[in-house]
Short mmCIF file of C-alpha atoms in Angstrom, two decimals:
data_model
loop_
_atom_site.label_atom_id
_atom_site.label_comp_id
_atom_site.label_asym_id
_atom_site.label_seq_id
_atom_site.Cartn_x
_atom_site.Cartn_y
_atom_site.Cartn_z
CA MET A 1 -94.56 -21.92 -15.25
CA TYR A 2 -94.04 -25.36 -16.82
CA ASN A 3 -95.64 -25.65 -20.23
CA PRO A 4 -94.51 -28.39 -22.67
CA LYS A 5 -96.30 -26.60 -25.53
CA SER A 6 -94.46 -23.33 -24.96
CA LEU A 7 -91.71 -22.29 -27.37
CA LYS A 8 -89.75 -20.62 -24.56
CA ALA A 9 -86.88 -22.71 -23.22
CA GLU A 10 -87.43 -21.87 -19.56
CA GLU A 11 -91.09 -22.89 -19.80
CA PHE A 12 -90.71 -26.27 -21.55
CA ILE A 13 -87.52 -27.04 -19.57
CA ASN A 14 -88.82 -25.55 -16.36
CA HIS A 15 -86.35 -25.58 -13.46
CA GLU A 16 -89.02 -25.74 -10.75
CA GLU A 17 -90.76 -28.65 -12.52
CA VAL A 18 -87.47 -30.55 -12.71
CA GLN A 19 -86.82 -29.93 -9.00
CA GLU A 20 -90.35 -31.01 -8.05
CA SER A 21 -90.01 -34.15 -10.17
CA LEU A 22 -86.74 -35.07 -8.49
CA ALA A 23 -88.27 -34.47 -5.03
CA TYR A 24 -91.24 -36.65 -6.01
CA ALA A 25 -88.88 -39.37 -7.24
CA GLU A 26 -86.81 -39.25 -4.07
CA LYS A 27 -89.95 -39.47 -1.93
CA ASN A 28 -91.24 -42.48 -3.90
CA LYS A 29 -88.04 -44.35 -4.69
CA ASN A 30 -89.07 -47.18 -2.33
CA ASN A 31 -92.79 -47.04 -3.12
CA ILE A 32 -93.13 -50.51 -4.59
CA LYS A 33 -96.79 -50.11 -5.46
CA LEU A 34 -96.10 -46.96 -7.51
CA ILE A 35 -92.95 -48.44 -9.07
CA ASP A 36 -94.91 -51.52 -10.16
CA GLU A 37 -97.60 -49.30 -11.69
CA ILE A 38 -94.99 -47.33 -13.63
CA ILE A 39 -93.32 -50.52 -14.89
CA GLU A 40 -96.70 -51.88 -15.97
CA LYS A 41 -97.39 -48.63 -17.84
CA ALA A 42 -93.98 -48.87 -19.55
CA LYS A 43 -94.88 -52.38 -20.73
CA LEU A 44 -97.63 -50.82 -22.88
CA HIS A 45 -94.86 -49.36 -25.12
CA LYS A 46 -96.38 -45.88 -24.92
CA GLY A 47 -93.57 -44.34 -22.89
CA LEU A 48 -93.42 -42.61 -19.52
CA THR A 49 -93.58 -39.02 -18.33
CA HIS A 50 -90.40 -37.39 -17.03
CA ARG A 51 -91.79 -37.66 -13.49
CA GLU A 52 -92.66 -41.35 -13.73
CA ALA A 53 -89.29 -42.13 -15.30
CA SER A 54 -87.49 -40.20 -12.57
CA VAL A 55 -89.01 -42.55 -9.99
CA LEU A 56 -87.52 -45.56 -11.79
CA LEU A 57 -84.13 -43.85 -12.00
CA ALA A 58 -84.20 -43.04 -8.28
CA CYS A 59 -85.28 -46.55 -7.30
CA GLN A 60 -82.53 -48.59 -5.64
CA ILE A 61 -84.40 -51.84 -5.07
CA PRO A 62 -82.28 -54.47 -6.89
CA GLU A 63 -85.14 -56.68 -8.10
CA LYS A 64 -87.04 -53.63 -9.46
CA ILE A 65 -83.93 -52.35 -11.24
CA ASN A 66 -83.58 -55.79 -12.83
CA GLU A 67 -87.21 -55.59 -13.95
CA VAL A 68 -86.48 -52.26 -15.64
CA TYR A 69 -83.37 -53.72 -17.31
CA ASN A 70 -85.31 -56.73 -18.58
CA LEU A 71 -88.10 -54.49 -19.83
CA ALA A 72 -85.59 -52.19 -21.57
CA GLU A 73 -84.12 -55.22 -23.32
CA GLN A 74 -87.57 -56.41 -24.41
CA ILE A 75 -88.63 -52.97 -25.66
CA LYS A 76 -85.38 -52.69 -27.61
CA LYS A 77 -86.16 -56.02 -29.29
CA ASP A 78 -89.78 -55.07 -29.94
CA PHE A 79 -88.92 -51.78 -31.66
CA TYR A 80 -85.46 -52.37 -33.11
CA GLY A 81 -85.02 -56.13 -33.14
CA ASN A 82 -81.40 -57.26 -32.94
CA ARG A 83 -80.17 -54.63 -35.40
CA ILE A 84 -77.41 -52.13 -34.63
CA VAL A 85 -76.94 -49.29 -37.10
CA MET A 86 -73.33 -48.35 -37.88
CA PHE A 87 -71.97 -44.86 -38.49
CA ALA A 88 -68.81 -42.77 -38.21
CA PRO A 89 -68.21 -39.13 -37.25
CA LEU A 90 -66.34 -36.85 -39.64
CA TYR A 91 -64.88 -33.71 -38.08
CA LEU A 92 -64.68 -30.92 -40.65
CA SER A 93 -63.08 -28.17 -38.58
CA ASN A 94 -62.06 -27.47 -35.00
CA TYR A 95 -62.00 -23.70 -35.34
CA CYS A 96 -64.39 -22.41 -32.68
CA ILE A 97 -65.17 -19.07 -31.06
CA ASN A 98 -66.95 -20.49 -28.01
CA GLY A 99 -65.45 -20.78 -24.55
CA CYS A 100 -66.94 -24.14 -23.48
CA VAL A 101 -64.84 -25.17 -20.49
CA TYR A 102 -65.24 -28.93 -21.10
CA CYS A 103 -64.20 -28.93 -24.79
CA PRO A 104 -60.63 -28.68 -26.12
CA TYR A 105 -61.86 -26.67 -29.10
CA HIS A 106 -62.52 -23.71 -26.79
CA LEU A 107 -61.16 -20.42 -28.05
CA LYS A 108 -58.52 -19.99 -25.34
CA ASN A 109 -56.84 -23.35 -26.02
CA LYS A 110 -53.72 -22.14 -27.84
CA HIS A 111 -51.81 -25.43 -28.04
CA ILE A 112 -54.31 -27.60 -29.90
CA VAL A 113 -53.62 -27.70 -33.65
CA ARG A 114 -56.40 -25.90 -35.52
CA LYS A 115 -57.47 -27.54 -38.75
CA LYS A 116 -60.16 -27.19 -41.39
CA LEU A 117 -60.59 -29.79 -44.11
CA THR A 118 -60.40 -28.64 -47.71
CA GLN A 119 -62.75 -30.26 -50.21
CA GLU A 120 -59.79 -32.28 -51.54
CA GLU A 121 -59.06 -33.52 -48.01
CA ILE A 122 -62.73 -34.41 -47.55
CA VAL A 123 -62.52 -36.55 -50.69
CA ARG A 124 -59.55 -38.43 -49.19
CA GLU A 125 -61.23 -38.83 -45.78
CA VAL A 126 -64.56 -40.02 -47.21
CA THR A 127 -62.81 -42.38 -49.62
CA ALA A 128 -61.02 -43.93 -46.64
CA LEU A 129 -64.34 -44.24 -44.77
CA GLN A 130 -65.95 -45.86 -47.81
CA ASP A 131 -63.04 -48.28 -48.02
CA MET A 132 -63.87 -49.37 -44.46
CA GLY A 133 -67.50 -49.94 -45.45
CA HIS A 134 -69.24 -46.94 -43.92
CA LYS A 135 -72.45 -45.66 -45.53
CA ARG A 136 -73.60 -43.16 -42.89
CA LEU A 137 -71.65 -40.21 -41.49
CA ALA A 138 -72.27 -37.63 -38.78
CA ILE A 139 -70.41 -34.45 -39.66
CA GLU A 140 -69.15 -32.25 -36.85
CA SER A 141 -67.70 -28.77 -36.75
CA GLY A 142 -66.74 -26.08 -34.27
CA GLU A 143 -68.74 -22.84 -34.29
CA ASP A 144 -66.91 -20.12 -36.19
CA PRO A 145 -68.94 -18.01 -38.63
CA ILE A 146 -65.81 -16.86 -40.47
CA MET A 147 -63.91 -20.17 -40.72
CA ASN A 148 -66.93 -22.49 -40.81
CA PRO A 149 -69.83 -20.56 -42.38
CA MET A 150 -72.98 -22.40 -43.46
CA GLU A 151 -71.78 -22.19 -47.08
CA TYR A 152 -68.74 -24.27 -46.11
CA ILE A 153 -70.89 -26.88 -44.36
CA LEU A 154 -73.20 -27.13 -47.39
CA GLU A 155 -70.24 -27.46 -49.75
CA CYS A 156 -68.86 -30.27 -47.58
CA ILE A 157 -72.19 -32.12 -47.64
CA ASN A 158 -72.35 -31.82 -51.42
CA THR A 159 -68.79 -33.12 -51.73
CA ILE A 160 -69.48 -36.08 -49.43
CA TYR A 161 -72.54 -37.16 -51.41
CA SER A 162 -70.65 -36.85 -54.70
CA ILE A 163 -67.88 -39.31 -53.82
CA LYS A 164 -68.35 -42.76 -55.37
CA HIS A 165 -65.34 -45.01 -54.87
CA LYS A 166 -65.43 -48.65 -56.03
CA ASN A 167 -68.72 -49.92 -54.52
CA GLY A 168 -68.66 -47.28 -51.80
CA ALA A 169 -71.03 -44.38 -51.25
CA ILE A 170 -72.10 -42.29 -48.28
CA ARG A 171 -75.86 -42.59 -48.47
CA ARG A 172 -76.76 -40.42 -45.53
CA VAL A 173 -75.10 -37.44 -43.83
CA ASN A 174 -76.33 -36.49 -40.37
CA VAL A 175 -75.26 -33.07 -39.11
CA ASN A 176 -74.05 -32.08 -35.64
CA ILE A 177 -73.31 -28.36 -35.76
CA ALA A 178 -74.11 -25.33 -33.61
CA ALA A 179 -77.60 -23.91 -33.17
CA THR A 180 -78.51 -21.72 -36.13
CA THR A 181 -81.36 -19.91 -37.87
CA VAL A 182 -84.53 -21.23 -39.50
CA GLU A 183 -83.13 -20.07 -42.85
CA ASN A 184 -79.96 -22.13 -42.35
CA TYR A 185 -81.97 -25.18 -41.29
CA LYS A 186 -83.91 -24.86 -44.54
CA LYS A 187 -80.59 -24.91 -46.40
CA LEU A 188 -79.51 -28.06 -44.55
CA LYS A 189 -82.83 -29.70 -45.35
CA ASN A 190 -82.42 -28.85 -49.04
CA ALA A 191 -78.89 -30.29 -48.95
CA GLY A 192 -80.44 -33.69 -48.15
CA ILE A 193 -79.27 -34.23 -44.59
CA GLY A 194 -80.62 -37.02 -42.42
CA THR A 195 -80.90 -36.10 -38.74
CA TYR A 196 -79.92 -32.76 -37.24
CA ILE A 197 -78.18 -33.48 -33.94
CA LEU A 198 -77.43 -30.95 -31.23
CA PHE A 199 -76.32 -31.87 -27.73
CA GLN A 200 -77.73 -29.67 -25.01
CA GLU A 201 -74.61 -30.40 -22.90
CA THR A 202 -76.61 -29.47 -19.77
CA TYR A 203 -80.22 -28.38 -19.26
CA HIS A 204 -79.42 -26.65 -15.96
CA LYS A 205 -79.51 -22.98 -17.04
CA LYS A 206 -77.16 -21.63 -14.38
CA SER A 207 -74.63 -24.42 -14.96
CA TYR A 208 -75.03 -24.01 -18.73
CA GLU A 209 -74.11 -20.33 -18.58
CA THR A 210 -71.13 -21.05 -16.31
CA LEU A 211 -69.85 -23.84 -18.57
CA HIS A 212 -70.29 -21.64 -21.66
CA PRO A 213 -68.86 -18.33 -20.40
CA THR A 214 -68.19 -16.77 -23.81
CA GLY A 215 -69.27 -17.05 -27.42
CA PRO A 216 -72.69 -17.44 -29.06
CA LYS A 217 -73.24 -20.76 -27.29
CA HIS A 218 -73.57 -18.83 -24.01
CA ASP A 219 -77.17 -18.02 -24.99
CA TYR A 220 -79.12 -20.78 -23.22
CA ALA A 221 -82.50 -20.02 -24.78
CA TYR A 222 -81.19 -19.79 -28.37
CA HIS A 223 -79.41 -23.13 -27.97
CA THR A 224 -82.27 -24.92 -26.21
CA GLU A 225 -84.88 -23.71 -28.71
CA ALA A 226 -82.80 -24.83 -31.73
CA MET A 227 -84.83 -27.98 -32.38
CA ASP A 228 -88.00 -25.95 -32.81
CA ARG A 229 -86.27 -23.77 -35.41
CA ALA A 230 -84.90 -26.89 -37.14
CA MET A 231 -88.39 -28.36 -37.41
CA GLU A 232 -89.75 -25.01 -38.57
CA GLY A 233 -87.06 -25.16 -41.27
CA GLY A 234 -88.42 -28.50 -42.47
CA ILE A 235 -86.03 -30.93 -40.78
CA ASP A 236 -88.21 -33.88 -39.71
CA ASP A 237 -85.68 -35.78 -37.63
CA VAL A 238 -83.76 -34.20 -34.75
CA GLY A 239 -81.42 -35.79 -32.23
CA LEU A 240 -81.10 -34.79 -28.57
CA GLY A 241 -78.33 -35.48 -26.08
CA VAL A 242 -76.69 -34.28 -22.88
CA LEU A 243 -73.06 -34.60 -21.85
CA PHE A 244 -73.39 -36.64 -18.68
CA GLY A 245 -70.96 -35.55 -15.99
CA LEU A 246 -71.40 -31.79 -16.31
CA GLU A 247 -74.42 -31.56 -14.02
CA LEU A 248 -76.27 -33.96 -11.69
CA TYR A 249 -77.45 -36.86 -13.84
CA LYS A 250 -80.97 -37.04 -12.37
CA TYR A 251 -81.57 -33.41 -13.30
CA GLU A 252 -80.32 -33.98 -16.86
CA PHE A 253 -82.42 -37.13 -17.25
CA ALA A 254 -85.68 -35.43 -16.24
CA ALA A 255 -84.98 -32.39 -18.41
CA LEU A 256 -83.99 -34.51 -21.40
CA LEU A 257 -87.34 -36.30 -21.24
CA MET A 258 -89.11 -32.95 -20.85
CA HIS A 259 -87.46 -31.84 -24.10
CA ALA A 260 -88.73 -35.01 -25.79
CA GLU A 261 -92.23 -34.33 -24.41
CA HIS A 262 -92.03 -30.77 -25.70
CA LEU A 263 -91.17 -31.88 -29.25
CA GLU A 264 -94.05 -34.36 -29.16
CA ALA A 265 -96.47 -31.75 -27.80
CA VAL A 266 -95.55 -29.01 -30.29
CA HIS A 267 -94.57 -30.91 -33.44
CA GLY A 268 -96.27 -34.27 -32.97
CA VAL A 269 -92.89 -36.00 -33.32
CA GLY A 270 -90.44 -36.79 -30.54
CA PRO A 271 -86.68 -36.97 -30.99
CA HIS A 272 -85.46 -39.33 -33.71
CA THR A 273 -82.40 -40.13 -31.60
CA ILE A 274 -81.03 -39.54 -28.12
CA SER A 275 -77.26 -39.67 -27.59
CA VAL A 276 -75.71 -40.51 -24.23
CA PRO A 277 -72.11 -39.23 -24.19
CA ARG A 278 -70.14 -38.97 -20.95
CA ILE A 279 -67.40 -36.41 -20.44
CA LYS A 280 -64.00 -37.92 -21.22
CA HIS A 281 -60.36 -36.90 -21.10
CA ALA A 282 -59.22 -34.61 -23.90
CA ASP A 283 -56.51 -32.06 -24.62
CA ASP A 284 -56.65 -29.30 -21.99
CA ILE A 285 -59.62 -31.02 -20.35
CA ASP A 286 -59.54 -33.18 -17.22
CA PRO A 287 -62.91 -34.87 -16.58
CA ASP A 288 -62.05 -35.19 -12.88
CA VAL A 289 -62.49 -31.42 -12.63
CA PHE A 290 -66.20 -32.01 -13.19
CA ASP A 291 -67.51 -33.57 -9.99
CA ASN A 292 -70.74 -34.95 -11.42
CA GLY A 293 -69.19 -37.94 -13.20
CA ILE A 294 -71.23 -41.14 -13.24
CA SER A 295 -70.23 -44.77 -12.79
CA ASP A 296 -70.71 -47.46 -15.41
CA ASP A 297 -73.59 -48.90 -13.36
CA ILE A 298 -75.44 -45.57 -13.22
CA PHE A 299 -74.73 -45.06 -16.93
CA ALA A 300 -76.35 -48.42 -17.68
CA LYS A 301 -79.35 -47.52 -15.52
CA LEU A 302 -79.74 -44.22 -17.38
CA CYS A 303 -79.73 -46.03 -20.73
CA ALA A 304 -82.36 -48.51 -19.55
CA CYS A 305 -84.61 -45.79 -18.13
CA ILE A 306 -84.36 -43.73 -21.32
CA ARG A 307 -85.28 -46.80 -23.37
CA VAL A 308 -88.44 -47.61 -21.39
CA SER A 309 -89.44 -43.91 -21.30
CA VAL A 310 -89.10 -43.14 -25.03
CA PRO A 311 -89.35 -46.60 -26.63
CA TYR A 312 -89.61 -45.29 -30.20
CA THR A 313 -86.41 -43.22 -30.13
CA GLY A 314 -83.08 -44.44 -31.48
CA MET A 315 -80.27 -44.39 -28.93
CA ILE A 316 -76.66 -43.65 -29.87
CA ILE A 317 -73.43 -44.51 -28.08
CA SER A 318 -70.04 -43.36 -29.33
CA THR A 319 -66.49 -44.66 -29.13
CA ARG A 320 -66.07 -42.54 -26.01
CA GLU A 321 -67.11 -45.77 -24.31
CA SER A 322 -65.09 -48.95 -24.00
CA GLU A 323 -65.99 -52.31 -25.53
CA GLU A 324 -67.07 -53.54 -22.10
CA VAL A 325 -69.45 -50.62 -21.48
CA ARG A 326 -70.83 -50.80 -25.00
CA ARG A 327 -71.59 -54.50 -24.60
CA LYS A 328 -73.46 -53.77 -21.37
CA VAL A 329 -75.66 -50.96 -22.67
CA ILE A 330 -76.37 -52.22 -26.21
CA ARG A 331 -78.58 -54.83 -24.56
CA LEU A 332 -80.42 -52.10 -22.63
CA GLY A 333 -81.54 -50.04 -25.58
CA ILE A 334 -78.73 -48.72 -27.78
CA SER A 335 -79.61 -48.93 -31.48
CA GLN A 336 -76.73 -47.04 -33.16
CA ILE A 337 -72.99 -47.17 -32.55
CA SER A 338 -69.97 -45.64 -34.23
CA GLY A 339 -67.11 -47.81 -35.45
CA ALA A 340 -63.43 -47.02 -36.04
CA SER A 341 -64.10 -43.39 -35.14
CA LYS A 342 -61.63 -40.53 -35.33
CA THR A 343 -62.48 -37.46 -33.27
CA SER A 344 -59.80 -35.38 -34.96
CA VAL A 345 -60.03 -33.20 -38.05
CA GLY A 346 -58.63 -35.70 -40.52
CA GLY A 347 -57.04 -38.98 -39.53
CA TYR A 348 -59.02 -41.50 -41.56
CA SER A 349 -56.90 -41.32 -44.70
CA GLU A 350 -53.63 -41.12 -42.75
CA PRO A 351 -52.90 -41.05 -39.00
CA GLU A 352 -52.22 -37.75 -37.28
CA PRO A 353 -48.64 -37.28 -36.01
CA ASP A 354 -48.42 -36.98 -32.22
CA ASP A 355 -47.33 -33.34 -32.37
CA LYS A 356 -50.33 -32.35 -34.50
CA LYS A 357 -53.23 -33.84 -32.60
CA SER A 358 -56.61 -32.19 -33.18
CA GLU A 359 -59.00 -34.65 -31.56
CA GLN A 360 -62.00 -33.52 -29.53
CA PHE A 361 -61.80 -36.34 -26.97
CA ASP A 362 -59.99 -39.62 -26.37
CA VAL A 363 -61.48 -42.67 -28.10
CA SER A 364 -61.87 -45.64 -25.74
CA ASP A 365 -62.89 -48.23 -28.35
CA GLN A 366 -59.95 -48.37 -30.75
CA ARG A 367 -61.11 -51.36 -32.83
CA THR A 368 -61.42 -51.34 -36.61
CA LEU A 369 -64.87 -51.34 -38.19
CA ASP A 370 -64.40 -54.96 -39.21
CA GLU A 371 -63.54 -55.92 -35.63
CA VAL A 372 -66.65 -54.11 -34.33
CA VAL A 373 -68.88 -55.77 -36.97
CA ASN A 374 -67.37 -59.17 -36.15
CA TRP A 375 -67.90 -58.59 -32.41
CA LEU A 376 -71.52 -57.48 -32.82
CA MET A 377 -72.38 -60.61 -34.79
CA LYS A 378 -70.68 -62.85 -32.24
CA ILE A 379 -72.80 -61.39 -29.43
CA GLY A 380 -76.03 -61.81 -31.39
CA TYR A 381 -76.62 -58.59 -33.32
CA ILE A 382 -77.02 -57.68 -36.99
CA PRO A 383 -74.75 -54.77 -37.95
CA SER A 384 -76.85 -52.62 -40.27
CA PHE A 385 -75.60 -50.08 -42.81
CA CYS A 386 -79.15 -49.20 -43.84
CA THR A 387 -80.14 -45.63 -44.76
CA ALA A 388 -83.39 -46.51 -46.54
CA CYS A 389 -85.86 -44.63 -44.34
CA TYR A 390 -84.32 -41.27 -45.15
CA ARG A 391 -84.24 -41.96 -48.86
CA GLU A 392 -87.75 -43.43 -48.97
CA GLY A 393 -89.24 -40.47 -47.11
CA ARG A 394 -89.89 -42.41 -43.91
CA THR A 395 -88.95 -39.51 -41.66
CA GLY A 396 -90.65 -37.45 -38.96
CA ASP A 397 -94.20 -38.49 -38.14
CA ARG A 398 -94.22 -41.12 -40.90
CA PHE A 399 -91.24 -42.90 -39.36
CA MET A 400 -92.66 -42.56 -35.85
CA SER A 401 -96.05 -44.02 -36.81
CA LEU A 402 -94.35 -47.02 -38.41
CA CYS A 403 -91.99 -47.41 -35.47
CA LYS A 404 -94.70 -47.13 -32.81
CA SER A 405 -96.85 -49.69 -34.63
CA GLY A 406 -93.94 -52.10 -35.05
CA GLN A 407 -94.34 -52.08 -38.84
CA ILE A 408 -90.86 -50.62 -39.32
CA HIS A 409 -89.53 -54.17 -38.82
CA ASN A 410 -90.92 -55.07 -42.24
CA CYS A 411 -88.44 -52.66 -43.79
CA CYS A 412 -85.54 -52.51 -41.37
CA HIS A 413 -84.85 -56.20 -40.89
CA PRO A 414 -84.60 -57.03 -44.62
CA ASN A 415 -82.62 -53.83 -45.27
CA ALA A 416 -80.18 -54.70 -42.50
CA LEU A 417 -79.53 -58.12 -44.04
CA MET A 418 -79.00 -56.70 -47.53
CA THR A 419 -76.64 -53.94 -46.38
CA LEU A 420 -74.73 -56.42 -44.23
CA LYS A 421 -74.37 -58.62 -47.33
CA GLU A 422 -72.90 -55.63 -49.19
CA TYR A 423 -70.40 -55.13 -46.39
CA LEU A 424 -69.44 -58.82 -46.39
CA GLU A 425 -68.88 -58.85 -50.16
CA ASP A 426 -66.92 -55.60 -50.37
CA TYR A 427 -65.02 -55.06 -47.13
CA ALA A 428 -65.14 -57.93 -44.63
CA SER A 429 -62.23 -60.06 -43.49
CA PRO A 430 -62.61 -63.81 -44.24
CA ASN A 431 -63.65 -64.62 -40.67
CA THR A 432 -66.20 -61.79 -40.53
CA LYS A 433 -67.61 -62.87 -43.87
CA GLU A 434 -67.96 -66.46 -42.70
CA ILE A 435 -69.82 -65.45 -39.54
CA GLY A 436 -71.97 -62.95 -41.43
CA GLU A 437 -73.12 -65.40 -44.09
CA ILE A 438 -74.33 -67.78 -41.39
CA ILE A 439 -76.20 -64.96 -39.61
CA ILE A 440 -77.88 -63.82 -42.83
CA GLN A 441 -79.10 -67.34 -43.64
CA ASN A 442 -80.44 -67.78 -40.10
CA GLU A 443 -82.12 -64.36 -40.06
CA ILE A 444 -83.86 -64.84 -43.42
CA LYS A 445 -85.99 -67.44 -41.64
CA ASN A 446 -87.26 -64.68 -39.33
CA ILE A 447 -88.81 -62.64 -42.16
CA PRO A 448 -92.55 -63.38 -41.68
CA ASN A 449 -93.75 -62.20 -45.09
CA ASN A 450 -92.98 -64.85 -47.74
CA LYS A 451 -93.09 -62.35 -50.58
CA VAL A 452 -90.56 -60.11 -48.83
CA LYS A 453 -88.44 -63.14 -47.98
CA LYS A 454 -88.34 -64.17 -51.65
CA ILE A 455 -87.32 -60.65 -52.76
CA VAL A 456 -84.56 -60.54 -50.14
CA GLN A 457 -83.21 -63.92 -51.26
CA GLU A 458 -83.15 -62.72 -54.88
CA ASN A 459 -81.46 -59.45 -53.90
CA LEU A 460 -78.81 -61.27 -51.87
CA ILE A 461 -77.89 -63.23 -55.02
CA ASN A 462 -77.81 -59.98 -57.01
CA ILE A 463 -75.51 -58.41 -54.41
CA LYS A 464 -73.18 -61.40 -54.63
CA ASN A 465 -73.15 -60.83 -58.41
CA GLY A 466 -72.10 -57.19 -58.03
CA LYS A 467 -75.34 -55.18 -57.84
CA ARG A 468 -75.85 -52.74 -54.96
CA ASP A 469 -78.30 -50.58 -53.05
CA PHE A 470 -81.48 -52.64 -52.79
CA ARG A 471 -83.96 -51.40 -50.23
CA PHE A 472 -87.54 -51.64 -48.99
#
């Protein structure tokens, strides 16, 4: 029985409800009257149900798809403006006891180099990331209670926050580690993390159990119910995601939105972020083995449909995707991207030798952070290194109420300009700095509140004179 308020995985991600929603979508994919009604509802910025959204995803009428794309672009502007938040992943350890068949960290892979960063190595890695200009990290680790216990993760977080190099500092650590207990989520909360991120990989229970044949991750319910335990442990902001290509994308899309509806129904707060990774080539993994891969066009359609369905949620795309794909989907709703990412354990402070590769997947976008920042500004976006909401307590329902009302712009836009100014002063190449200064001066004009505008102008001068970390 489908019940979004249930705490049981198979009731809030109900297989029969997903199947019925997909059948309904297939039946109505050419129902222009219904499609128009759904698009009109989406224009109200209140979101769509998983069933309504599935109709838009199934629709193949070109002019209607264009309407959805245009609406996704408008909703992105209305909620997130032209800001793109920058971050980098930091892999702590690739020791893992799971048997996930799509991940090179799986236990049976005997030829990948196993690594675990020491605290001294973390200092070197984070210093290198700070020297690029990063302020926000997402830490990642394989699941191994002996090699990577919670105490190790907490020690790493503490080390990361303690590193102050020149004008650099990591101001926010988001955490992407295996499902765990309420007690451990409380410990992560007390460590000062930002968002807790956990990819579902696939919501299809039978496929999930086949793809995770061994290890603790095999337990579908424990994994799927992790966000409820995280919120019970006091973590306000959680991030969802599926690995597109493992199962049929329409199934994953409907179930992903059902998970968002569940969080809203039970906790009053939907997901803070949704990530949209696609399976990519990696050591011991051939994505062609998985026959549910999706084209770039379908990927773009998925991003647009997610954006109009959950307009308040941040959307993340990684360096799994190429520059060309990133350009296409940023317009359709993406609000966070990684830059200059390494998916190996180590590699920021010095490159890994070819015979000691430890990366989780191939990186398609190989550009430096400066090149990505430069590119974003040239195509009309403000690269933002802001972490203010976490540090000002604008998380969970407080963030969502501000976001849904549009008031978050009053903080985010000025903060984006001030953190971009920091980047330009401390890390940018001459050309990037030149472009950035012009953008900042143009964007100041778009701050509607004259008092805020005056404070920003004063802070920009202070940043030029060496002061840092101003925020609204």
